[in-house]
């Protein structure tokens, strides 16, 4: 039986058993509390193309998709900023190792400092992803970044062969 939300589906997963969640084309979900991806070994696969891909909108001053389970993969999903975000909002927060986002779009359209924050963890990979900053307000003049690495190692952004590796305490991929 289909489940209504990614957040609920995640509560039904068992750690390190290879559970797979498939989000159908056009799936839309708005988070006003952190979406905990705390179960290790889960794979989330989004179906669809372009704007018909599953869309998760972060719409509060929260850590958005809060990645605390190791070995989690997310494919072909859109993670967008909603109109109620603040500078403290993070669309994705990583505090785990072996996290992969593949073919995803992460987009901020409102004033916030970082789309993604890596607090800890090794081998965090964004492969063939689009990190899009469309903020046009005067408050966005300060340097905002796509990915802020605070304590992770081996943070990898790839796009058509472009790889950027940064050591700890460095901003990765200035937008």
XYZ file of N, CA, C and O in Angstrom:
700
model
N 0.851 -1.183 0.000
C 0.000 0.000 0.000
C 0.889 1.237 0.000
O 1.801 1.342 0.815
N 0.630 2.195 -0.887
C 1.453 3.409 -0.935
C 1.335 4.226 0.346
O 0.273 4.275 0.977
N 2.430 4.873 0.704
C 2.450 5.764 1.865
C 2.401 7.198 1.364
O 2.892 7.504 0.283
N 1.831 8.099 2.162
C 1.578 9.465 1.693
C 2.815 10.348 1.671
O 2.919 11.238 0.831
N 3.759 10.136 2.595
C 4.888 11.062 2.676
C 6.215 10.310 2.805
O 6.259 9.187 3.325
N 7.260 10.967 2.367
C 8.614 10.443 2.554
C 8.916 10.323 4.040
O 9.468 9.318 4.487
N 8.552 11.332 4.809
C 8.849 11.328 6.248
C 8.236 10.100 6.911
O 8.883 9.416 7.703
N 6.983 9.778 6.567
C 6.356 8.592 7.154
C 7.015 7.315 6.634
O 7.264 6.376 7.397
N 7.305 7.250 5.350
C 7.944 6.066 4.781
C 9.273 5.770 5.476
O 9.606 4.605 5.714
N 10.005 6.817 5.818
C 11.290 6.630 6.502
C 11.115 5.965 7.869
O 11.982 5.210 8.303
N 9.998 6.223 8.531
C 9.760 5.599 9.844
C 9.475 4.113 9.717
O 9.522 3.389 10.710
N 9.165 3.646 8.514
C 8.854 2.236 8.296
C 10.076 1.422 7.864
O 9.979 0.216 7.685
N 11.217 2.064 7.698
C 12.430 1.394 7.239
C 13.200 0.771 8.394
O 13.123 1.238 9.530
N 13.966 -0.263 8.055
C 14.837 -0.931 9.018
C 16.280 -0.641 8.636
O 16.656 -0.755 7.468
N 17.084 -0.286 9.620
C 18.475 0.101 9.366
C 19.257 -1.016 8.685
O 19.146 -2.194 9.047
N 20.033 -0.612 7.688
C 21.011 -1.465 7.007
C 20.416 -2.730 6.394
O 21.095 -3.749 6.299
N 19.174 -2.661 5.951
C 18.535 -3.800 5.282
C 18.295 -3.526 3.800
O 17.640 -4.301 3.119
N 18.807 -2.383 3.299
C 18.671 -2.073 1.885
C 17.287 -1.587 1.489
O 16.882 -1.739 0.342
N 16.554 -1.005 2.419
C 15.208 -0.509 2.112
C 15.264 0.570 1.040
O 16.160 1.415 1.021
N 14.285 0.530 0.134
C 14.195 1.488 -0.965
C 12.825 2.149 -0.917
O 11.806 1.469 -0.822
N 12.822 3.468 -0.993
C 11.590 4.246 -1.065
C 11.543 4.866 -2.460
O 12.491 5.525 -2.871
N 10.435 4.646 -3.169
C 10.266 5.220 -4.504
C 9.217 6.322 -4.413
O 8.088 6.080 -3.971
N 9.610 7.536 -4.794
C 8.683 8.664 -4.839
C 8.220 8.812 -6.286
O 9.032 8.884 -7.199
N 6.910 8.860 -6.479
C 6.346 8.887 -7.824
C 6.441 10.272 -8.448
O 6.577 11.278 -7.745
N 6.344 10.342 -9.776
C 6.362 11.644 -10.444
C 5.267 12.550 -9.878
O 4.151 12.091 -9.598
N 5.602 13.803 -9.686
C 4.639 14.770 -9.180
C 4.454 14.763 -7.673
O 3.719 15.588 -7.141
N 5.126 13.840 -6.959
C 5.004 13.833 -5.494
C 5.483 15.181 -4.962
O 6.535 15.683 -5.352
N 4.702 15.765 -4.074
C 5.074 17.044 -3.458
C 4.840 16.941 -1.959
O 3.804 16.447 -1.516
N 5.827 17.406 -1.216
C 5.763 17.327 0.237
C 6.395 18.592 0.802
O 7.449 19.014 0.332
N 5.745 19.202 1.782
C 6.284 20.397 2.418
C 6.656 20.067 3.849
O 5.834 19.547 4.609
N 7.909 20.369 4.214
C 8.381 20.114 5.577
C 8.366 21.405 6.378
O 8.935 22.412 5.946
N 7.715 21.363 7.537
C 7.771 22.474 8.488
C 8.462 22.017 9.768
O 8.621 22.785 10.696
N 8.872 20.761 9.798
C 9.722 20.186 10.842
C 10.745 19.332 10.108
O 10.482 18.844 9.012
N 11.901 19.163 10.701
C 12.989 18.453 10.026
C 12.543 17.073 9.569
O 11.876 16.346 10.304
N 12.921 16.718 8.348
C 12.681 15.370 7.829
C 13.885 14.517 8.153
O 14.935 14.674 7.550
N 13.750 13.650 9.123
C 14.884 12.870 9.601
C 15.167 11.680 8.685
O 14.318 10.815 8.523
N 16.327 11.694 8.067
C 16.807 10.525 7.346
C 17.829 9.865 8.255
O 19.033 9.992 8.066
N 17.320 9.228 9.301
C 18.184 8.702 10.348
C 18.385 7.197 10.261
O 19.155 6.636 11.027
N 17.715 6.537 9.346
C 17.845 5.094 9.203
C 18.960 4.785 8.214
O 18.891 5.169 7.047
N 19.976 4.111 8.692
C 21.138 3.797 7.855
C 20.745 2.885 6.703
O 19.886 2.001 6.842
N 21.383 3.122 5.546
C 21.260 2.223 4.419
C 20.013 2.379 3.575
O 19.717 1.524 2.749
N 19.280 3.458 3.722
C 18.052 3.675 2.952
C 18.385 4.359 1.630
O 19.259 5.228 1.567
N 17.675 3.980 0.578
C 17.791 4.627 -0.724
C 16.442 5.235 -1.077
O 15.412 4.559 -0.982
N 16.449 6.523 -1.469
C 15.237 7.219 -1.904
C 15.394 7.481 -3.395
O 16.349 8.130 -3.818
N 14.461 6.976 -4.190
C 14.526 7.136 -5.640
C 13.330 7.957 -6.096
O 12.178 7.586 -5.843
N 13.625 9.065 -6.758
C 12.568 9.895 -7.313
C 12.336 9.558 -8.773
O 13.277 9.456 -9.551
N 11.074 9.366 -9.145
C 10.700 9.106 -10.536
C 10.259 10.410 -11.180
O 9.784 11.306 -10.503
N 10.370 10.494 -12.482
C 9.913 11.679 -13.198
C 11.071 12.465 -13.783
O 12.239 12.130 -13.590
N 10.711 13.534 -14.502
C 11.699 14.379 -15.174
C 11.391 15.838 -14.912
O 10.234 16.223 -14.740
N 12.446 16.659 -14.936
C 12.275 18.102 -14.796
C 11.488 18.477 -13.554
O 11.747 17.960 -12.473
N 10.510 19.354 -13.717
C 9.729 19.806 -12.557
C 8.695 18.775 -12.116
O 8.027 18.968 -11.115
N 8.585 17.664 -12.847
C 7.686 16.588 -12.445
C 8.367 15.608 -11.483
O 7.744 14.672 -11.008
N 9.660 15.837 -11.203
C 10.349 14.993 -10.236
C 9.755 15.241 -8.848
O 9.218 16.312 -8.573
N 9.864 14.287 -7.937
C 9.377 14.509 -6.573
C 10.021 15.760 -5.978
O 11.230 15.980 -6.120
N 9.188 16.571 -5.328
C 9.653 17.854 -4.788
C 9.400 17.917 -3.294
O 8.277 17.705 -2.840
N 10.461 18.210 -2.557
C 10.360 18.402 -1.114
C 10.665 19.869 -0.858
O 11.753 20.345 -1.161
N 9.685 20.578 -0.333
C 9.838 22.005 -0.059
C 10.083 22.190 1.431
O 9.310 21.705 2.254
N 11.160 22.884 1.757
C 11.493 23.189 3.153
C 10.898 24.558 3.441
O 11.254 25.538 2.788
N 10.019 24.638 4.438
C 9.269 25.875 4.637
C 9.232 26.311 6.093
O 8.160 26.578 6.643
N 10.403 26.356 6.741
C 10.521 26.833 8.122
C 12.005 26.973 8.443
O 12.857 26.558 7.658
N 12.302 27.531 9.594
C 13.700 27.659 10.037
C 14.122 26.331 10.661
O 14.205 26.180 11.873
N 14.373 25.357 9.802
C 14.677 23.990 10.235
C 15.870 23.460 9.433
O 16.255 24.046 8.433
N 16.429 22.328 9.865
C 17.510 21.727 9.089
C 17.030 20.916 7.893
O 17.790 20.153 7.324
N 15.797 21.046 7.488
C 15.295 20.422 6.269
C 15.456 18.916 6.264
O 15.010 18.236 7.176
N 16.083 18.394 5.213
C 16.395 16.971 5.186
C 17.604 16.778 6.097
O 18.716 17.174 5.763
N 17.376 16.178 7.228
C 18.389 16.040 8.264
C 18.996 14.640 8.158
O 18.423 13.665 8.634
N 20.143 14.562 7.504
C 20.779 13.280 7.190
C 21.655 12.829 8.349
O 22.788 13.283 8.479
N 21.125 11.949 9.195
C 21.898 11.451 10.327
C 22.151 9.947 10.248
O 22.853 9.405 11.089
N 21.575 9.286 9.266
C 21.824 7.865 9.064
C 22.885 7.681 7.987
O 22.842 8.321 6.937
N 23.851 6.822 8.244
C 24.937 6.593 7.278
C 24.449 5.776 6.088
O 23.431 5.083 6.157
N 25.188 5.883 4.988
C 24.943 5.072 3.794
C 23.566 5.318 3.183
O 22.886 4.387 2.757
N 23.159 6.582 3.140
C 21.865 6.961 2.563
C 22.103 7.551 1.178
O 23.025 8.336 0.978
N 21.247 7.157 0.209
C 21.330 7.684 -1.151
C 19.989 8.308 -1.517
O 18.937 7.748 -1.207
N 20.058 9.450 -2.206
C 18.861 10.122 -2.708
C 19.073 10.390 -4.190
O 20.045 11.040 -4.573
N 18.171 9.885 -5.022
C 18.263 10.023 -6.475
C 17.110 10.865 -7.020
O 15.957 10.666 -6.631
N 17.420 11.761 -7.937
C 16.444 12.418 -8.797
C 15.308 13.127 -8.054
O 14.150 13.020 -8.442
N 15.626 13.839 -7.003
C 14.610 14.590 -6.257
C 14.943 16.080 -6.294
O 16.086 16.464 -6.536
N 13.930 16.893 -6.042
C 14.103 18.338 -5.938
C 13.899 18.730 -4.483
O 12.930 18.318 -3.857
N 14.822 19.545 -3.940
C 14.703 20.071 -2.582
C 14.722 21.584 -2.717
O 15.727 22.170 -3.111
N 13.589 22.209 -2.412
C 13.419 23.637 -2.657
C 13.145 24.402 -1.379
O 12.579 23.862 -0.431
N 13.511 25.683 -1.381
C 13.195 26.574 -0.268
C 11.792 27.129 -0.454
O 11.452 27.613 -1.533
N 10.984 27.062 0.593
C 9.654 27.661 0.564
C 9.711 29.109 1.017
O 10.766 29.631 1.393
N 8.581 29.769 1.029
C 8.545 31.201 1.329
C 8.741 31.527 2.798
O 8.958 32.685 3.147
N 8.700 30.532 3.699
C 8.850 30.802 5.135
C 10.229 30.458 5.676
O 10.409 30.338 6.882
N 11.208 30.289 4.791
C 12.559 30.007 5.273
C 13.166 31.276 5.872
O 12.715 32.379 5.598
N 14.182 31.095 6.693
C 14.933 32.221 7.255
C 16.408 31.985 6.957
O 16.781 30.957 6.391
N 17.231 32.922 7.384
C 18.674 32.755 7.184
C 19.183 31.490 7.867
O 20.181 30.918 7.457
N 18.486 31.029 8.898
C 18.920 29.846 9.642
C 18.510 28.534 8.980
O 18.959 27.466 9.377
N 17.668 28.595 7.976
C 17.198 27.380 7.307
C 18.327 26.720 6.532
O 19.133 27.384 5.899
N 18.358 25.404 6.584
C 19.251 24.612 5.747
C 18.353 23.652 4.982
O 17.515 22.975 5.571
N 18.519 23.568 3.690
C 17.698 22.632 2.941
C 18.121 21.195 3.221
O 17.291 20.302 3.312
N 19.432 21.001 3.364
C 19.967 19.681 3.686
C 21.030 19.856 4.765
O 21.899 20.713 4.648
N 20.961 19.024 5.794
C 21.954 19.022 6.882
C 22.511 17.613 6.977
O 21.752 16.653 7.110
N 23.828 17.478 6.876
C 24.459 16.160 6.902
C 25.293 16.012 8.170
O 26.145 16.845 8.463
N 25.026 14.939 8.898
C 25.833 14.559 10.057
C 25.978 13.037 10.036
O 25.651 12.339 10.995
N 26.441 12.514 8.903
C 26.615 11.074 8.726
C 27.579 10.839 7.563
O 27.820 11.735 6.759
N 28.087 9.635 7.481
C 29.043 9.292 6.426
C 28.368 8.536 5.285
O 27.315 7.930 5.463
N 29.028 8.597 4.127
C 28.590 7.875 2.932
C 27.183 8.291 2.509
O 26.299 7.467 2.316
N 27.013 9.594 2.336
C 25.754 10.166 1.880
C 25.916 10.532 0.412
O 26.906 11.164 0.033
N 24.942 10.140 -0.423
C 25.017 10.453 -1.847
C 23.711 11.070 -2.320
O 22.636 10.542 -2.066
N 23.843 12.204 -3.004
C 22.747 12.821 -3.735
C 23.130 12.717 -5.206
O 24.185 13.212 -5.596
N 22.283 12.084 -5.999
C 22.616 11.865 -7.400
C 21.470 12.379 -8.264
O 20.316 11.987 -8.084
N 21.791 13.293 -9.190
C 20.807 13.822 -10.115
C 19.727 14.660 -9.453
O 18.615 14.744 -9.969
N 20.040 15.295 -8.349
C 19.053 16.089 -7.605
C 19.211 17.578 -7.899
O 20.256 18.025 -8.363
N 18.172 18.330 -7.607
C 18.201 19.794 -7.684
C 17.967 20.335 -6.283
O 17.023 19.945 -5.603
N 18.847 21.230 -5.851
C 18.705 21.899 -4.558
C 18.682 23.386 -4.864
O 19.626 23.924 -5.429
N 17.588 24.052 -4.493
C 17.416 25.432 -4.925
C 16.937 26.330 -3.802
O 15.968 26.013 -3.114
N 17.636 27.456 -3.628
C 17.173 28.461 -2.672
C 16.763 29.703 -3.435
O 17.478 30.184 -4.310
N 15.573 30.179 -3.108
C 15.036 31.363 -3.772
C 14.750 32.468 -2.774
O 14.188 33.493 -3.126
N 15.139 32.265 -1.533
C 14.906 33.235 -0.469
C 16.193 33.409 0.316
O 17.097 32.589 0.233
N 16.270 34.479 1.101
C 17.474 34.755 1.878
C 17.748 33.665 2.916
O 16.969 33.451 3.826
N 18.846 32.992 2.728
C 19.351 32.021 3.683
C 20.848 31.910 3.416
O 21.318 32.335 2.377
N 21.591 31.399 4.371
C 23.042 31.415 4.215
C 23.594 30.257 3.402
O 24.492 30.435 2.600
N 23.087 29.059 3.609
C 23.643 27.891 2.928
C 22.528 26.920 2.583
O 21.631 26.699 3.378
N 22.606 26.316 1.420
C 21.640 25.287 1.042
C 21.922 23.985 1.780
O 21.019 23.305 2.236
N 23.207 23.633 1.850
C 23.620 22.367 2.448
C 24.698 22.654 3.479
O 25.634 23.412 3.214
N 24.569 22.032 4.660
C 25.615 22.135 5.673
C 26.051 20.716 6.032
O 25.223 19.863 6.362
N 27.357 20.467 5.924
C 27.921 19.186 6.333
C 28.578 19.407 7.693
O 29.634 20.028 7.775
N 27.924 18.925 8.743
C 28.466 19.096 10.092
C 29.535 18.064 10.399
O 30.516 18.353 11.073
N 29.318 16.852 9.932
C 30.289 15.785 10.146
C 30.000 14.685 9.138
O 28.950 14.669 8.507
N 30.930 13.783 9.017
C 30.753 12.661 8.104
C 31.816 12.636 7.031
O 32.360 13.658 6.645
N 32.101 11.451 6.571
C 33.073 11.245 5.509
C 32.343 10.828 4.240
O 31.297 10.181 4.292
N 32.908 11.182 3.112
C 32.411 10.737 1.815
C 30.959 11.156 1.564
O 30.065 10.332 1.398
N 30.764 12.461 1.532
C 29.473 13.047 1.171
C 29.581 13.486 -0.282
O 30.447 14.283 -0.627
N 28.709 12.966 -1.142
C 28.843 13.171 -2.585
C 27.566 13.762 -3.164
O 26.472 13.276 -2.888
N 27.726 14.822 -3.973
C 26.664 15.390 -4.786
C 27.094 15.170 -6.231
O 27.978 15.855 -6.721
N 26.478 14.201 -6.884
C 26.872 13.827 -8.240
C 25.798 14.246 -9.236
O 24.632 13.900 -9.077
N 26.208 14.985 -10.249
C 25.285 15.456 -11.290
C 24.080 16.176 -10.696
O 22.949 16.001 -11.158
N 24.318 16.954 -9.670
C 23.255 17.722 -9.015
C 23.335 19.187 -9.438
O 24.393 19.670 -9.820
N 22.213 19.867 -9.344
C 22.156 21.300 -9.591
C 21.953 21.982 -8.256
O 20.981 21.699 -7.546
N 22.866 22.874 -7.877
C 22.724 23.709 -6.684
C 22.466 25.113 -7.193
O 23.356 25.757 -7.743
N 21.245 25.591 -7.019
C 20.805 26.820 -7.664
C 20.458 27.879 -6.636
O 19.633 27.659 -5.757
N 21.083 29.051 -6.764
C 20.791 30.194 -5.906
C 20.137 31.265 -6.779
O 20.785 31.847 -7.628
N 18.854 31.509 -6.542
C 18.147 32.526 -7.320
C 17.780 33.731 -6.464
O 16.910 34.506 -6.824
N 18.459 33.903 -5.329
C 18.177 35.022 -4.428
C 18.624 36.320 -5.107
O 19.746 36.431 -5.585
N 17.743 37.311 -5.127
C 18.062 38.572 -5.792
C 17.922 39.779 -4.874
O 18.069 40.907 -5.324
N 17.665 39.557 -3.590
C 17.485 40.686 -2.682
C 18.828 41.282 -2.296
O 19.866 40.640 -2.405
N 18.798 42.510 -1.809
C 20.050 43.166 -1.396
C 20.685 42.449 -0.220
O 21.898 42.498 -0.046
N 19.883 41.767 0.587
C 20.443 41.041 1.736
C 21.283 39.858 1.291
O 22.066 39.325 2.053
N 21.129 39.446 0.040
C 21.872 38.279 -0.421
C 23.251 38.642 -0.963
O 23.923 37.811 -1.549
N 23.680 39.868 -0.764
C 24.991 40.278 -1.256
C 26.119 39.569 -0.517
O 27.161 39.305 -1.078
N 25.887 39.216 0.781
C 26.929 38.483 1.497
C 27.174 37.157 0.777
O 26.296 36.635 0.097
N 28.387 36.605 0.900
C 28.687 35.391 0.143
C 27.900 34.195 0.670
O 28.134 33.735 1.765
N 26.961 33.755 -0.102
C 26.217 32.562 0.252
C 26.855 31.392 -0.468
O 27.407 31.543 -1.550
N 26.761 30.242 0.122
C 27.391 29.083 -0.484
C 26.387 27.983 -0.714
O 25.381 27.880 -0.032
N 26.702 27.166 -1.687
C 25.882 25.987 -1.926
C 26.099 24.977 -0.824
O 25.167 24.466 -0.242
N 27.368 24.681 -0.510
C 27.685 23.678 0.495
C 28.691 24.265 1.472
O 29.756 24.713 1.065
N 28.351 24.268 2.753
C 29.274 24.692 3.795
C 29.750 23.444 4.518
O 28.943 22.709 5.097
N 31.040 23.187 4.469
C 31.612 22.023 5.132
C 32.233 22.468 6.443
O 33.240 23.158 6.450
N 31.638 22.057 7.544
C 32.146 22.432 8.861
C 33.069 21.360 9.412
O 34.112 21.654 9.963
N 32.698 20.089 9.265
C 33.517 19.051 9.883
C 33.600 17.760 9.119
O 34.021 16.744 9.649
N 33.205 17.747 7.859
C 33.269 16.514 7.084
C 34.588 16.373 6.352
O 35.369 17.309 6.256
N 34.832 15.181 5.849
C 36.009 14.944 5.019
C 35.553 14.289 3.721
O 34.533 13.597 3.681
N 36.302 14.524 2.666
C 36.002 13.965 1.347
C 34.617 14.377 0.860
O 33.786 13.549 0.517
N 34.383 15.676 0.836
C 33.140 16.212 0.294
C 33.363 16.381 -1.203
O 34.289 17.065 -1.626
N 32.522 15.778 -2.016
C 32.743 15.724 -3.452
C 31.526 16.252 -4.191
O 30.414 15.782 -3.995
N 31.752 17.256 -5.037
C 30.722 17.754 -5.936
C 31.167 17.404 -7.334
O 32.277 17.741 -7.734
N 30.318 16.728 -8.104
C 30.697 16.391 -9.469
C 29.640 16.907 -10.430
O 28.456 16.897 -10.132
N 30.089 17.363 -11.570
C 29.195 17.809 -12.625
C 29.988 17.741 -13.916
O 30.897 18.521 -14.119
N 29.639 16.809 -14.750
C 30.322 16.635 -16.037
C 31.835 16.545 -15.855
O 32.605 17.154 -16.566
N 32.259 15.807 -14.854
C 33.678 15.590 -14.631
C 34.349 16.614 -13.732
O 35.498 16.456 -13.389
N 33.637 17.694 -13.357
C 34.225 18.690 -12.469
C 34.168 18.181 -11.041
O 33.112 17.821 -10.544
N 35.303 18.110 -10.387
C 35.334 17.654 -9.002
C 35.992 18.724 -8.148
O 37.042 19.248 -8.508
N 35.377 19.028 -7.019
C 35.935 20.000 -6.092
C 36.072 19.312 -4.743
O 35.090 18.896 -4.154
N 37.277 19.158 -4.283
C 37.520 18.586 -2.968
C 38.073 19.673 -2.075
O 39.017 20.363 -2.435
N 37.478 19.824 -0.924
C 37.915 20.865 -0.006
C 38.212 20.249 1.354
O 37.513 19.356 1.805
N 39.229 20.742 2.036
C 39.509 20.248 3.382
C 38.484 20.780 4.375
O 37.660 21.615 4.049
N 38.572 20.309 5.596
C 37.662 20.767 6.644
C 37.694 22.285 6.776
O 38.690 22.933 6.506
N 36.560 22.824 7.216
C 36.395 24.239 7.519
C 36.569 25.146 6.302
O 37.065 26.239 6.404
N 36.176 24.645 5.151
C 36.212 25.440 3.940
C 34.834 25.429 3.294
O 34.113 24.456 3.387
N 34.497 26.498 2.640
C 33.273 26.542 1.862
C 33.524 25.788 0.560
O 34.568 25.929 -0.053
N 32.546 25.021 0.134
C 32.669 24.244 -1.087
C 31.664 24.783 -2.098
O 30.503 24.940 -1.787
N 32.114 25.092 -3.276
C 31.214 25.488 -4.345
C 30.522 26.803 -4.137
O 29.317 26.848 -4.041
N 31.263 27.894 -4.032
C 30.646 29.209 -3.888
C 29.664 29.447 -5.019
O 29.965 29.183 -6.180
N 28.468 29.925 -4.683
C 27.465 30.236 -5.712
C 27.337 31.720 -5.853
O 27.504 32.476 -4.955
